[in-house]
């Protein structure tokens, strides 16, 4: 994994972990539903941001290598990215 991306991904993971703990406390204390939903949406956005970092790393490392090799590896790289984003089945 690219060191800078790894560092940023671990930082975002720690943030998400804290957000999820906060969400559980909000549910436990029966906070206002819209506040809980707001926290849940914030977590989802943070996870989407983490996904973006991980995809960037995958493209810059694994996919770049697979494209250099060409052939079946190239096709596998394309299929993996399409599958993770459920684009291939549309």
PDB file of C-alpha atoms in Angstrom:
ATOM      1  CA  UNK A   1       0.000   0.000   0.000  1.00  0.00           C
ATOM      2  CA  UNK A   2       1.248   3.497  -0.771  1.00  0.00           C
ATOM      3  CA  UNK A   3       2.471   4.904   2.552  1.00  0.00           C
ATOM      4  CA  UNK A   4       0.648   8.266   2.329  1.00  0.00           C
ATOM      5  CA  UNK A   5      -2.639   6.596   1.417  1.00  0.00           C
ATOM      6  CA  UNK A   6      -2.179   4.031   4.199  1.00  0.00           C
ATOM      7  CA  UNK A   7      -1.643   6.806   6.745  1.00  0.00           C
ATOM      8  CA  UNK A   8      -4.716   8.714   5.571  1.00  0.00           C
ATOM      9  CA  UNK A   9      -6.841   5.539   5.427  1.00  0.00           C
ATOM     10  CA  UNK A  10      -5.909   4.582   8.985  1.00  0.00           C
ATOM     11  CA  UNK A  11      -6.727   8.115  10.151  1.00  0.00           C
ATOM     12  CA  UNK A  12     -10.139   7.971   8.494  1.00  0.00           C
ATOM     13  CA  UNK A  13     -10.747   4.521   9.954  1.00  0.00           C
ATOM     14  CA  UNK A  14     -10.090   5.902  13.430  1.00  0.00           C
ATOM     15  CA  UNK A  15     -12.546   8.727  12.775  1.00  0.00           C
ATOM     16  CA  UNK A  16     -15.215   6.277  11.597  1.00  0.00           C
ATOM     17  CA  UNK A  17     -14.612   4.126  14.658  1.00  0.00           C
ATOM     18  CA  UNK A  18     -15.281   7.099  16.923  1.00  0.00           C
ATOM     19  CA  UNK A  19     -18.340   8.070  14.928  1.00  0.00           C
ATOM     20  CA  UNK A  20     -19.795   4.553  15.238  1.00  0.00           C
ATOM     21  CA  UNK A  21     -19.212   4.542  19.001  1.00  0.00           C
ATOM     22  CA  UNK A  22     -20.979   7.894  19.164  1.00  0.00           C
ATOM     23  CA  UNK A  23     -23.853   6.536  17.094  1.00  0.00           C
ATOM     24  CA  UNK A  24     -24.276   3.583  19.458  1.00  0.00           C
ATOM     25  CA  UNK A  25     -24.379   5.955  22.435  1.00  0.00           C
ATOM     26  CA  UNK A  26     -27.005   8.078  20.675  1.00  0.00           C
ATOM     27  CA  UNK A  27     -29.162   4.996  20.084  1.00  0.00           C
ATOM     28  CA  UNK A  28     -28.641   3.767  23.643  1.00  0.00           C
ATOM     29  CA  UNK A  29     -29.689   7.115  25.080  1.00  0.00           C
ATOM     30  CA  UNK A  30     -32.610   7.308  22.640  1.00  0.00           C
ATOM     31  CA  UNK A  31     -31.562  10.619  21.087  1.00  0.00           C
ATOM     32  CA  UNK A  32     -33.823  12.315  18.579  1.00  0.00           C
ATOM     33  CA  UNK A  33     -34.184  10.062  15.517  1.00  0.00           C
ATOM     34  CA  UNK A  34     -33.191  12.763  13.044  1.00  0.00           C
ATOM     35  CA  UNK A  35     -29.981  13.389  14.991  1.00  0.00           C
ATOM     36  CA  UNK A  36     -29.182   9.666  14.888  1.00  0.00           C
ATOM     37  CA  UNK A  37     -29.862   9.582  11.150  1.00  0.00           C
ATOM     38  CA  UNK A  38     -27.610  12.604  10.693  1.00  0.00           C
ATOM     39  CA  UNK A  39     -24.793  10.792  12.492  1.00  0.00           C
ATOM     40  CA  UNK A  40     -25.409   7.664  10.417  1.00  0.00           C
ATOM     41  CA  UNK A  41     -25.227   9.689   7.205  1.00  0.00           C
ATOM     42  CA  UNK A  42     -21.956  11.273   8.362  1.00  0.00           C
ATOM     43  CA  UNK A  43     -20.540   7.788   8.909  1.00  0.00           C
ATOM     44  CA  UNK A  44     -21.642   6.722   5.444  1.00  0.00           C
ATOM     45  CA  UNK A  45     -19.911   9.759   3.922  1.00  0.00           C
ATOM     46  CA  UNK A  46     -16.750   9.007   5.888  1.00  0.00           C
ATOM     47  CA  UNK A  47     -16.820   5.410   4.639  1.00  0.00           C
ATOM     48  CA  UNK A  48     -17.298   6.630   1.063  1.00  0.00           C
ATOM     49  CA  UNK A  49     -14.242   8.836   1.536  1.00  0.00           C
ATOM     50  CA  UNK A  50     -12.293   5.824   2.802  1.00  0.00           C
ATOM     51  CA  UNK A  51     -13.452   3.798  -0.216  1.00  0.00           C
ATOM     52  CA  UNK A  52     -12.140   6.520  -2.502  1.00  0.00           C
ATOM     53  CA  UNK A  53      -8.705   6.339  -0.884  1.00  0.00           C
ATOM     54  CA  UNK A  54      -8.615   2.551  -1.119  1.00  0.00           C
ATOM     55  CA  UNK A  55      -9.683   2.644  -4.752  1.00  0.00           C
ATOM     56  CA  UNK A  56      -6.970   5.200  -5.498  1.00  0.00           C
ATOM     57  CA  UNK A  57      -4.386   2.902  -3.941  1.00  0.00           C
ATOM     58  CA  UNK A  58      -5.697  -0.099  -5.877  1.00  0.00           C
ATOM     59  CA  UNK A  59      -5.625   1.784  -9.177  1.00  0.00           C
ATOM     60  CA  UNK A  60      -2.131   3.176  -8.597  1.00  0.00           C
ATOM     61  CA  UNK A  61      -0.662  -0.172  -7.552  1.00  0.00           C
ATOM     62  CA  UNK A  62      -2.466  -3.369  -8.497  1.00  0.00           C
ATOM     63  CA  UNK A  63      -4.413  -2.145 -11.500  1.00  0.00           C
ATOM     64  CA  UNK A  64      -1.407  -0.343 -12.962  1.00  0.00           C
ATOM     65  CA  UNK A  65       0.603  -3.559 -12.676  1.00  0.00           C
ATOM     66  CA  UNK A  66      -2.210  -5.663 -14.147  1.00  0.00           C
ATOM     67  CA  UNK A  67      -2.575  -3.285 -17.097  1.00  0.00           C
ATOM     68  CA  UNK A  68       1.175  -3.479 -17.749  1.00  0.00           C
ATOM     69  CA  UNK A  69       0.891  -7.265 -17.905  1.00  0.00           C
ATOM     70  CA  UNK A  70      -2.056  -6.997 -20.289  1.00  0.00           C
ATOM     71  CA  UNK A  71      -4.242  -9.854 -21.467  1.00  0.00           C
ATOM     72  CA  UNK A  72      -6.241 -11.714 -18.859  1.00  0.00           C
ATOM     73  CA  UNK A  73      -4.801  -9.673 -15.993  1.00  0.00           C
ATOM     74  CA  UNK A  74      -5.974  -6.464 -17.624  1.00  0.00           C
ATOM     75  CA  UNK A  75      -9.460  -7.889 -18.065  1.00  0.00           C
ATOM     76  CA  UNK A  76      -9.458  -9.092 -14.452  1.00  0.00           C
ATOM     77  CA  UNK A  77      -8.558  -5.595 -13.247  1.00  0.00           C
ATOM     78  CA  UNK A  78     -11.445  -4.063 -15.179  1.00  0.00           C
ATOM     79  CA  UNK A  79     -13.854  -6.758 -13.955  1.00  0.00           C
ATOM     80  CA  UNK A  80     -12.827  -6.215 -10.312  1.00  0.00           C
ATOM     81  CA  UNK A  81     -13.457  -2.482 -10.401  1.00  0.00           C
ATOM     82  CA  UNK A  82     -16.760  -2.935 -12.206  1.00  0.00           C
ATOM     83  CA  UNK A  83     -17.832  -5.615  -9.727  1.00  0.00           C
ATOM     84  CA  UNK A  84     -17.026  -3.599  -6.610  1.00  0.00           C
ATOM     85  CA  UNK A  85     -19.145  -0.743  -7.928  1.00  0.00           C
ATOM     86  CA  UNK A  86     -21.788  -3.084  -9.372  1.00  0.00           C
ATOM     87  CA  UNK A  87     -21.441  -1.463 -12.788  1.00  0.00           C
ATOM     88  CA  UNK A  88     -20.980  -4.648 -14.787  1.00  0.00           C
ATOM     89  CA  UNK A  89     -24.471  -5.958 -14.051  1.00  0.00           C
ATOM     90  CA  UNK A  90     -26.391  -2.977 -15.383  1.00  0.00           C
TER      91      UNK A  90
END
